[in-house]
Amino acid sequence: MPPANQYIDELSLEQDDINTRPPLFSENHLKYLNEKLAKLPPQKILEWALVTLPGLYQTTAFGLTGLVILDMISKISQDFAEENETLPQHLIPLIFLDTLYHFPETLQLAKRASTKYNVPLHIFKPIDCETVEDFEAQHGQKLWETDEDSYDYLVKVEPSRRAYEQFNVLAIITGRRRSQSGERGNIDILEIEKGTGLLKLNPLAHWDFAKVRAYVRANEVPYNPLLDKGYRSVGDWHSTKPLNNNSSNERDGRWEGRNKTECGLHKDYFKMRAAFVASKKKKSANVVVPSLSALSSLSN
């Protein structure tokens, strides 16, 4: 694999180097499975997934639904260990995308949850960046304002694809639910991502917020303390605000004033990459090259 910066530089519209795979299920088979899975509780859906789906990982930003799923998997893993008289081992590893702009409370929660559930936590950051300073030195300040698509690609889309390639991920578990509305309003329990063939499992797709909250309370699931301070949904600090109203929209407070409901992770990968490459080319074309006279004056 080329060095990090070279990897970004070599991206082009013609270079479809992402590993696409045949879908795990045909369209008809997928429809059949969704009809059957819709009748099962999330725990049974997860049990089915464990014995059916290869290359299965959970991706999470430690929102409430992701934490509920994490707790369910932990309990299933414990039951499996007892039934087979083996040492307890969390059966589905976690992928966490550290955008570098998470709230400190989110990062603390990630560590706390990983420890509580004894789960392998694989953290991926924007390529070649460990800190905000690294990222802004390469891409400028407030990229989410100046070039939102590129920001989403760099902090979410590219790191996720890097993770999927590294671990040979074929299927991911997400915390998306229909009651979150927007682009999530009609999601199925099983989806196949167009173009890449990646299978997405949404085991709580049919749960509403009341069920999620009840589970969290009943099972003492750790959660982000920002939710007790007026935040409805927690993302990057620069695009998340607490609410002062009784809105029923679970994702209110995210991307205020923008016609946006997703960060790019669940959008068309190839369109996201194309937008990033086009922006990169445009920026390169607009670079001001110093004249020879200007260079000469600098050297004198």
mmCIF file of C-alpha atoms in Angstrom:
data_model
loop_
_atom_site.group_PDB
_atom_site.id
_atom_site.type_symbol
_atom_site.label_atom_id
_atom_site.label_comp_id
_atom_site.label_asym_id
_atom_site.label_seq_id
_atom_site.Cartn_x
_atom_site.Cartn_y
_atom_site.Cartn_z
ATOM 1 C CA MET A 1 0.000 0.000 0.000
ATOM 2 C CA PRO A 2 1.428 3.467 -0.870
ATOM 3 C CA PRO A 3 2.306 5.967 1.871
ATOM 4 C CA ALA A 4 -0.651 7.886 3.282
ATOM 5 C CA ASN A 5 -0.193 11.177 1.420
ATOM 6 C CA GLN A 6 0.614 9.352 -1.791
ATOM 7 C CA TYR A 7 -2.578 7.329 -1.373
ATOM 8 C CA ILE A 8 -4.644 10.512 -1.305
ATOM 9 C CA ASP A 9 -2.666 12.083 -4.152
ATOM 10 C CA GLU A 10 -3.152 9.059 -6.416
ATOM 11 C CA LEU A 11 -6.945 9.128 -6.185
ATOM 12 C CA SER A 12 -8.545 9.818 -9.531
ATOM 13 C CA LEU A 13 -11.946 9.520 -11.127
ATOM 14 C CA GLU A 14 -10.641 6.817 -13.442
ATOM 15 C CA GLN A 15 -8.994 4.749 -10.719
ATOM 16 C CA ASP A 16 -11.714 2.522 -9.238
ATOM 17 C CA ASP A 17 -9.285 0.741 -6.941
ATOM 18 C CA ILE A 18 -11.788 0.085 -4.150
ATOM 19 C CA ASN A 19 -12.303 -3.629 -3.756
ATOM 20 C CA THR A 20 -15.875 -4.316 -4.801
ATOM 21 C CA ARG A 21 -17.270 -7.747 -4.083
ATOM 22 C CA PRO A 22 -20.300 -9.662 -5.273
ATOM 23 C CA PRO A 23 -23.215 -9.074 -2.863
ATOM 24 C CA LEU A 24 -23.635 -11.752 -0.201
ATOM 25 C CA PHE A 25 -27.298 -12.120 -1.206
ATOM 26 C CA SER A 26 -29.280 -11.684 -4.393
ATOM 27 C CA GLU A 27 -32.006 -9.039 -4.483
ATOM 28 C CA ASN A 28 -34.748 -11.656 -4.112
ATOM 29 C CA HIS A 29 -32.943 -13.412 -1.274
ATOM 30 C CA LEU A 30 -32.413 -10.086 0.473
ATOM 31 C CA LYS A 31 -36.119 -9.278 0.239
ATOM 32 C CA TYR A 32 -36.995 -12.696 1.664
ATOM 33 C CA LEU A 33 -34.574 -12.285 4.562
ATOM 34 C CA ASN A 34 -35.875 -8.820 5.405
ATOM 35 C CA GLU A 35 -39.428 -10.147 5.573
ATOM 36 C CA LYS A 36 -38.358 -12.888 7.988
ATOM 37 C CA LEU A 37 -35.964 -10.780 10.096
ATOM 38 C CA ALA A 38 -38.575 -8.039 10.557
ATOM 39 C CA LYS A 39 -40.540 -10.484 12.725
ATOM 40 C CA LEU A 40 -37.615 -11.159 15.077
ATOM 41 C CA PRO A 41 -36.362 -9.142 18.064
ATOM 42 C CA PRO A 42 -32.934 -7.501 17.623
ATOM 43 C CA GLN A 43 -31.200 -10.107 19.797
ATOM 44 C CA LYS A 44 -32.355 -12.908 17.493
ATOM 45 C CA ILE A 45 -31.312 -10.885 14.451
ATOM 46 C CA LEU A 46 -27.825 -10.536 15.926
ATOM 47 C CA GLU A 47 -27.658 -14.246 16.741
ATOM 48 C CA TRP A 48 -28.606 -14.988 13.131
ATOM 49 C CA ALA A 49 -25.937 -12.606 11.884
ATOM 50 C CA LEU A 50 -23.222 -14.207 13.997
ATOM 51 C CA VAL A 51 -23.673 -17.597 12.355
ATOM 52 C CA THR A 52 -24.525 -16.326 8.871
ATOM 53 C CA LEU A 53 -22.481 -13.271 7.907
ATOM 54 C CA PRO A 54 -18.731 -13.523 7.237
ATOM 55 C CA GLY A 55 -16.392 -10.604 7.922
ATOM 56 C CA LEU A 56 -18.849 -9.011 10.353
ATOM 57 C CA TYR A 57 -17.919 -5.861 12.326
ATOM 58 C CA GLN A 58 -19.861 -3.226 14.245
ATOM 59 C CA THR A 59 -19.275 0.398 13.298
ATOM 60 C CA THR A 60 -20.299 2.920 15.923
ATOM 61 C CA ALA A 61 -19.855 6.495 17.116
ATOM 62 C CA PHE A 62 -21.245 5.378 20.502
ATOM 63 C CA GLY A 63 -24.698 6.818 20.065
ATOM 64 C CA LEU A 64 -27.524 5.271 22.094
ATOM 65 C CA THR A 65 -28.534 2.699 19.472
ATOM 66 C CA GLY A 66 -24.957 1.590 18.883
ATOM 67 C CA LEU A 67 -24.489 1.161 22.625
ATOM 68 C CA VAL A 68 -27.674 -0.906 22.907
ATOM 69 C CA ILE A 69 -26.409 -3.169 20.122
ATOM 70 C CA LEU A 70 -23.019 -3.403 21.835
ATOM 71 C CA ASP A 71 -24.706 -4.477 25.069
ATOM 72 C CA MET A 72 -26.815 -7.068 23.250
ATOM 73 C CA ILE A 73 -23.768 -8.544 21.517
ATOM 74 C CA SER A 74 -21.958 -8.689 24.856
ATOM 75 C CA LYS A 75 -24.794 -10.703 26.418
ATOM 76 C CA ILE A 76 -24.949 -13.031 23.398
ATOM 77 C CA SER A 77 -21.175 -13.512 23.641
ATOM 78 C CA GLN A 78 -21.419 -14.396 27.331
ATOM 79 C CA ASP A 79 -24.192 -16.932 26.665
ATOM 80 C CA PHE A 80 -22.122 -18.462 23.867
ATOM 81 C CA ALA A 81 -19.110 -18.832 26.173
ATOM 82 C CA GLU A 82 -21.215 -20.496 28.883
ATOM 83 C CA GLU A 83 -22.872 -22.902 26.454
ATOM 84 C CA ASN A 84 -19.527 -23.894 24.943
ATOM 85 C CA GLU A 85 -17.559 -23.762 28.204
ATOM 86 C CA THR A 86 -15.048 -21.304 26.780
ATOM 87 C CA LEU A 87 -13.586 -18.065 28.047
ATOM 88 C CA PRO A 88 -15.861 -15.048 27.423
ATOM 89 C CA GLN A 89 -14.907 -13.228 24.226
ATOM 90 C CA HIS A 90 -16.828 -10.401 22.575
ATOM 91 C CA LEU A 91 -17.750 -11.946 19.245
ATOM 92 C CA ILE A 92 -17.991 -8.857 17.031
ATOM 93 C CA PRO A 93 -15.153 -6.290 17.039
ATOM 94 C CA LEU A 94 -15.784 -2.544 16.850
ATOM 95 C CA ILE A 95 -14.662 0.053 14.328
ATOM 96 C CA PHE A 96 -14.668 3.655 15.586
ATOM 97 C CA LEU A 97 -13.931 6.571 13.259
ATOM 98 C CA ASP A 98 -12.137 9.296 15.211
ATOM 99 C CA THR A 99 -12.761 12.423 13.153
ATOM 100 C CA LEU A 100 -10.463 14.397 15.518
ATOM 101 C CA TYR A 101 -13.434 16.688 16.203
ATOM 102 C CA HIS A 102 -15.405 14.502 18.595
ATOM 103 C CA PHE A 103 -16.452 15.893 21.957
ATOM 104 C CA PRO A 104 -14.129 14.808 24.805
ATOM 105 C CA GLU A 105 -17.173 13.104 26.342
ATOM 106 C CA THR A 106 -17.498 10.892 23.252
ATOM 107 C CA LEU A 107 -13.865 9.813 23.380
ATOM 108 C CA GLN A 108 -14.142 9.061 27.096
ATOM 109 C CA LEU A 109 -17.294 7.024 26.431
ATOM 110 C CA ALA A 110 -15.508 5.002 23.733
ATOM 111 C CA LYS A 111 -12.805 3.997 26.219
ATOM 112 C CA ARG A 112 -15.328 3.289 28.974
ATOM 113 C CA ALA A 113 -17.532 1.120 26.747
ATOM 114 C CA SER A 114 -14.570 -0.770 25.308
ATOM 115 C CA THR A 115 -13.378 -1.576 28.820
ATOM 116 C CA LYS A 116 -16.816 -2.459 30.212
ATOM 117 C CA TYR A 117 -17.613 -4.866 27.395
ATOM 118 C CA ASN A 118 -14.043 -6.087 26.864
ATOM 119 C CA VAL A 119 -14.398 -5.516 23.142
ATOM 120 C CA PRO A 120 -11.618 -5.001 20.584
ATOM 121 C CA LEU A 121 -11.837 -1.336 19.499
ATOM 122 C CA HIS A 122 -10.189 -0.454 16.188
ATOM 123 C CA ILE A 123 -9.772 3.314 15.838
ATOM 124 C CA PHE A 124 -9.275 4.941 12.442
ATOM 125 C CA LYS A 125 -8.412 8.609 11.967
ATOM 126 C CA PRO A 126 -8.066 10.791 8.846
ATOM 127 C CA ILE A 127 -5.118 9.527 6.881
ATOM 128 C CA ASP A 128 -1.714 10.718 8.097
ATOM 129 C CA CYS A 129 -3.285 12.680 10.970
ATOM 130 C CA GLU A 130 -3.113 12.149 14.707
ATOM 131 C CA THR A 131 -4.312 15.563 15.871
ATOM 132 C CA VAL A 132 -6.499 18.465 14.773
ATOM 133 C CA GLU A 133 -3.297 20.395 14.083
ATOM 134 C CA ASP A 134 -2.121 17.672 11.688
ATOM 135 C CA PHE A 135 -5.446 17.726 9.848
ATOM 136 C CA GLU A 136 -5.662 21.510 9.555
ATOM 137 C CA ALA A 137 -2.043 21.784 8.426
ATOM 138 C CA GLN A 138 -2.945 19.579 5.466
ATOM 139 C CA HIS A 139 -6.505 20.680 4.707
ATOM 140 C CA GLY A 140 -6.973 24.100 6.280
ATOM 141 C CA GLN A 141 -9.190 25.320 9.090
ATOM 142 C CA LYS A 142 -12.955 24.794 9.217
ATOM 143 C CA LEU A 143 -12.983 22.532 6.176
ATOM 144 C CA TRP A 144 -16.526 21.518 7.170
ATOM 145 C CA GLU A 145 -17.558 25.089 6.233
ATOM 146 C CA THR A 146 -15.395 25.668 3.167
ATOM 147 C CA ASP A 147 -15.748 22.216 1.564
ATOM 148 C CA GLU A 148 -18.247 20.043 3.397
ATOM 149 C CA ASP A 149 -18.092 17.091 0.993
ATOM 150 C CA SER A 150 -14.308 16.888 1.213
ATOM 151 C CA TYR A 151 -14.492 17.094 4.993
ATOM 152 C CA ASP A 152 -16.962 14.190 5.148
ATOM 153 C CA TYR A 153 -14.842 12.176 2.767
ATOM 154 C CA LEU A 154 -11.601 12.743 4.671
ATOM 155 C CA VAL A 155 -12.854 12.151 8.212
ATOM 156 C CA LYS A 156 -15.499 9.479 7.610
ATOM 157 C CA VAL A 157 -15.608 7.890 4.181
ATOM 158 C CA GLU A 158 -11.908 7.282 3.477
ATOM 159 C CA PRO A 159 -11.097 6.023 7.009
ATOM 160 C CA SER A 160 -14.042 3.621 6.907
ATOM 161 C CA ARG A 161 -12.921 2.191 3.567
ATOM 162 C CA ARG A 162 -9.385 1.823 4.904
ATOM 163 C CA ALA A 163 -10.765 -0.111 7.872
ATOM 164 C CA TYR A 164 -12.879 -2.372 5.651
ATOM 165 C CA GLU A 165 -9.879 -3.145 3.464
ATOM 166 C CA GLN A 166 -7.555 -3.816 6.403
ATOM 167 C CA PHE A 167 -9.913 -6.242 8.136
ATOM 168 C CA ASN A 168 -11.569 -7.684 5.035
ATOM 169 C CA VAL A 169 -14.958 -6.462 6.240
ATOM 170 C CA LEU A 170 -17.886 -7.896 4.292
ATOM 171 C CA ALA A 171 -20.742 -6.823 6.561
ATOM 172 C CA ILE A 172 -21.211 -4.090 9.160
ATOM 173 C CA ILE A 173 -23.713 -3.555 11.954
ATOM 174 C CA THR A 174 -25.041 0.001 12.189
ATOM 175 C CA GLY A 175 -27.261 1.827 14.683
ATOM 176 C CA ARG A 176 -29.574 3.407 12.140
ATOM 177 C CA ARG A 177 -33.319 3.347 12.827
ATOM 178 C CA ARG A 178 -36.395 4.361 10.843
ATOM 179 C CA SER A 179 -37.649 6.637 13.615
ATOM 180 C CA GLN A 180 -34.581 8.834 13.059
ATOM 181 C CA SER A 181 -36.380 9.936 9.850
ATOM 182 C CA GLY A 182 -34.613 11.722 6.997
ATOM 183 C CA GLU A 183 -32.765 9.306 4.736
ATOM 184 C CA ARG A 184 -33.203 6.622 7.381
ATOM 185 C CA GLY A 185 -36.984 6.678 7.314
ATOM 186 C CA ASN A 186 -37.396 3.579 5.141
ATOM 187 C CA ILE A 187 -34.289 1.515 5.814
ATOM 188 C CA ASP A 188 -34.553 -2.261 5.940
ATOM 189 C CA ILE A 189 -32.839 -4.518 8.447
ATOM 190 C CA LEU A 190 -30.529 -5.738 5.694
ATOM 191 C CA GLU A 191 -29.173 -3.499 2.944
ATOM 192 C CA ILE A 192 -26.522 -3.931 0.290
ATOM 193 C CA GLU A 193 -24.485 -0.832 -0.488
ATOM 194 C CA LYS A 194 -24.678 0.054 -4.145
ATOM 195 C CA GLY A 195 -21.419 -0.463 -6.007
ATOM 196 C CA THR A 196 -19.270 -1.836 -3.186
ATOM 197 C CA GLY A 197 -21.401 -4.856 -2.269
ATOM 198 C CA LEU A 198 -20.973 -4.116 1.450
ATOM 199 C CA LEU A 199 -23.805 -5.575 3.530
ATOM 200 C CA LYS A 200 -25.296 -3.335 6.222
ATOM 201 C CA LEU A 201 -27.243 -4.827 9.099
ATOM 202 C CA ASN A 202 -29.576 -2.495 11.003
ATOM 203 C CA PRO A 203 -30.892 -4.734 13.798
ATOM 204 C CA LEU A 204 -32.830 -1.953 15.549
ATOM 205 C CA ALA A 205 -34.291 -0.507 12.353
ATOM 206 C CA HIS A 206 -37.853 -0.909 13.650
ATOM 207 C CA TRP A 207 -37.255 0.343 17.193
ATOM 208 C CA ASP A 208 -38.250 3.854 18.205
ATOM 209 C CA PHE A 209 -36.421 6.094 20.653
ATOM 210 C CA ALA A 210 -38.645 5.066 23.574
ATOM 211 C CA LYS A 211 -37.612 1.418 23.209
ATOM 212 C CA VAL A 212 -33.941 2.368 22.963
ATOM 213 C CA ARG A 213 -34.114 4.562 26.059
ATOM 214 C CA ALA A 214 -36.003 1.893 28.013
ATOM 215 C CA TYR A 215 -33.349 -0.699 27.183
ATOM 216 C CA VAL A 216 -30.536 1.661 28.213
ATOM 217 C CA ARG A 217 -32.170 2.278 31.586
ATOM 218 C CA ALA A 218 -33.132 -1.339 32.242
ATOM 219 C CA ASN A 219 -29.674 -2.675 31.398
ATOM 220 C CA GLU A 220 -27.590 0.196 32.797
ATOM 221 C CA VAL A 221 -25.915 0.785 29.463
ATOM 222 C CA PRO A 222 -23.302 3.582 29.602
ATOM 223 C CA TYR A 223 -24.142 6.597 27.454
ATOM 224 C CA ASN A 224 -22.870 10.031 26.530
ATOM 225 C CA PRO A 225 -23.466 12.543 29.374
ATOM 226 C CA LEU A 226 -24.155 15.226 26.746
ATOM 227 C CA LEU A 227 -27.566 13.608 26.259
ATOM 228 C CA ASP A 228 -28.447 14.822 29.743
ATOM 229 C CA LYS A 229 -27.476 18.371 28.776
ATOM 230 C CA GLY A 230 -29.954 18.966 25.968
ATOM 231 C CA TYR A 231 -28.168 17.225 23.113
ATOM 232 C CA ARG A 232 -30.439 14.942 21.095
ATOM 233 C CA SER A 233 -27.802 13.396 18.839
ATOM 234 C CA VAL A 234 -24.042 13.762 19.249
ATOM 235 C CA GLY A 235 -21.575 14.111 16.377
ATOM 236 C CA ASP A 236 -18.609 16.432 15.834
ATOM 237 C CA TRP A 237 -18.551 19.387 18.236
ATOM 238 C CA HIS A 238 -18.678 21.953 15.422
ATOM 239 C CA SER A 239 -21.901 20.582 13.920
ATOM 240 C CA THR A 240 -23.814 19.555 17.047
ATOM 241 C CA LYS A 241 -25.850 21.793 19.317
ATOM 242 C CA PRO A 242 -28.115 21.248 22.315
ATOM 243 C CA LEU A 243 -31.821 21.883 21.827
ATOM 244 C CA ASN A 244 -34.102 24.274 23.650
ATOM 245 C CA ASN A 245 -37.330 22.846 22.266
ATOM 246 C CA ASN A 246 -39.408 19.674 22.396
ATOM 247 C CA SER A 247 -38.824 18.607 18.809
ATOM 248 C CA SER A 248 -39.666 14.990 18.064
ATOM 249 C CA ASN A 249 -36.866 14.734 15.495
ATOM 250 C CA GLU A 250 -34.188 12.567 17.087
ATOM 251 C CA ARG A 251 -31.383 14.091 15.048
ATOM 252 C CA ASP A 252 -32.257 17.742 15.585
ATOM 253 C CA GLY A 253 -29.233 19.758 16.616
ATOM 254 C CA ARG A 254 -27.036 18.247 13.913
ATOM 255 C CA TRP A 255 -25.947 20.415 10.960
ATOM 256 C CA GLU A 256 -28.247 23.264 11.972
ATOM 257 C CA GLY A 257 -29.353 25.426 9.051
ATOM 258 C CA ARG A 258 -28.117 22.963 6.437
ATOM 259 C CA ASN A 259 -30.092 20.628 4.224
ATOM 260 C CA LYS A 260 -28.243 17.629 5.546
ATOM 261 C CA THR A 261 -29.111 14.484 7.532
ATOM 262 C CA GLU A 262 -26.085 12.222 6.963
ATOM 263 C CA CYS A 263 -22.323 12.645 7.341
ATOM 264 C CA GLY A 264 -21.412 10.762 4.167
ATOM 265 C CA LEU A 265 -20.802 7.355 5.709
ATOM 266 C CA HIS A 266 -24.103 6.006 4.402
ATOM 267 C CA LYS A 267 -24.111 7.830 1.081
ATOM 268 C CA ASP A 268 -22.967 6.548 -2.311
ATOM 269 C CA TYR A 269 -19.245 5.925 -1.912
ATOM 270 C CA PHE A 270 -18.364 6.569 -5.538
ATOM 271 C CA LYS A 271 -20.270 9.863 -5.618
ATOM 272 C CA MET A 272 -18.537 10.969 -2.424
ATOM 273 C CA ARG A 273 -15.136 10.089 -3.833
ATOM 274 C CA ALA A 274 -15.897 11.776 -7.146
ATOM 275 C CA ALA A 275 -16.883 14.976 -5.318
ATOM 276 C CA PHE A 276 -13.669 14.847 -3.290
ATOM 277 C CA VAL A 277 -11.468 14.279 -6.339
ATOM 278 C CA ALA A 278 -13.211 17.076 -8.270
ATOM 279 C CA SER A 279 -12.686 19.465 -5.363
ATOM 280 C CA LYS A 280 -9.052 18.453 -5.054
ATOM 281 C CA LYS A 281 -8.446 19.081 -8.763
ATOM 282 C CA LYS A 282 -10.179 22.454 -8.567
ATOM 283 C CA LYS A 283 -8.065 23.512 -5.612
ATOM 284 C CA SER A 284 -4.894 22.404 -7.400
ATOM 285 C CA ALA A 285 -5.862 24.398 -10.480
ATOM 286 C CA ASN A 286 -6.410 27.515 -8.368
ATOM 287 C CA VAL A 287 -3.023 27.408 -6.669
ATOM 288 C CA VAL A 288 -1.201 30.689 -7.330
ATOM 289 C CA VAL A 289 2.285 30.042 -8.678
ATOM 290 C CA PRO A 290 4.794 32.790 -7.759
ATOM 291 C CA SER A 291 6.347 34.600 -10.723
ATOM 292 C CA LEU A 292 10.065 34.334 -11.441
ATOM 293 C CA SER A 293 10.534 37.990 -10.437
ATOM 294 C CA ALA A 294 8.795 37.338 -7.120
ATOM 295 C CA LEU A 295 11.002 34.340 -6.468
ATOM 296 C CA SER A 296 14.081 36.364 -7.363
ATOM 297 C CA SER A 297 13.120 39.126 -4.935
ATOM 298 C CA LEU A 298 12.689 36.585 -2.166
ATOM 299 C CA SER A 299 16.165 35.214 -2.740
ATOM 300 C CA ASN A 300 17.811 38.676 -2.629
#
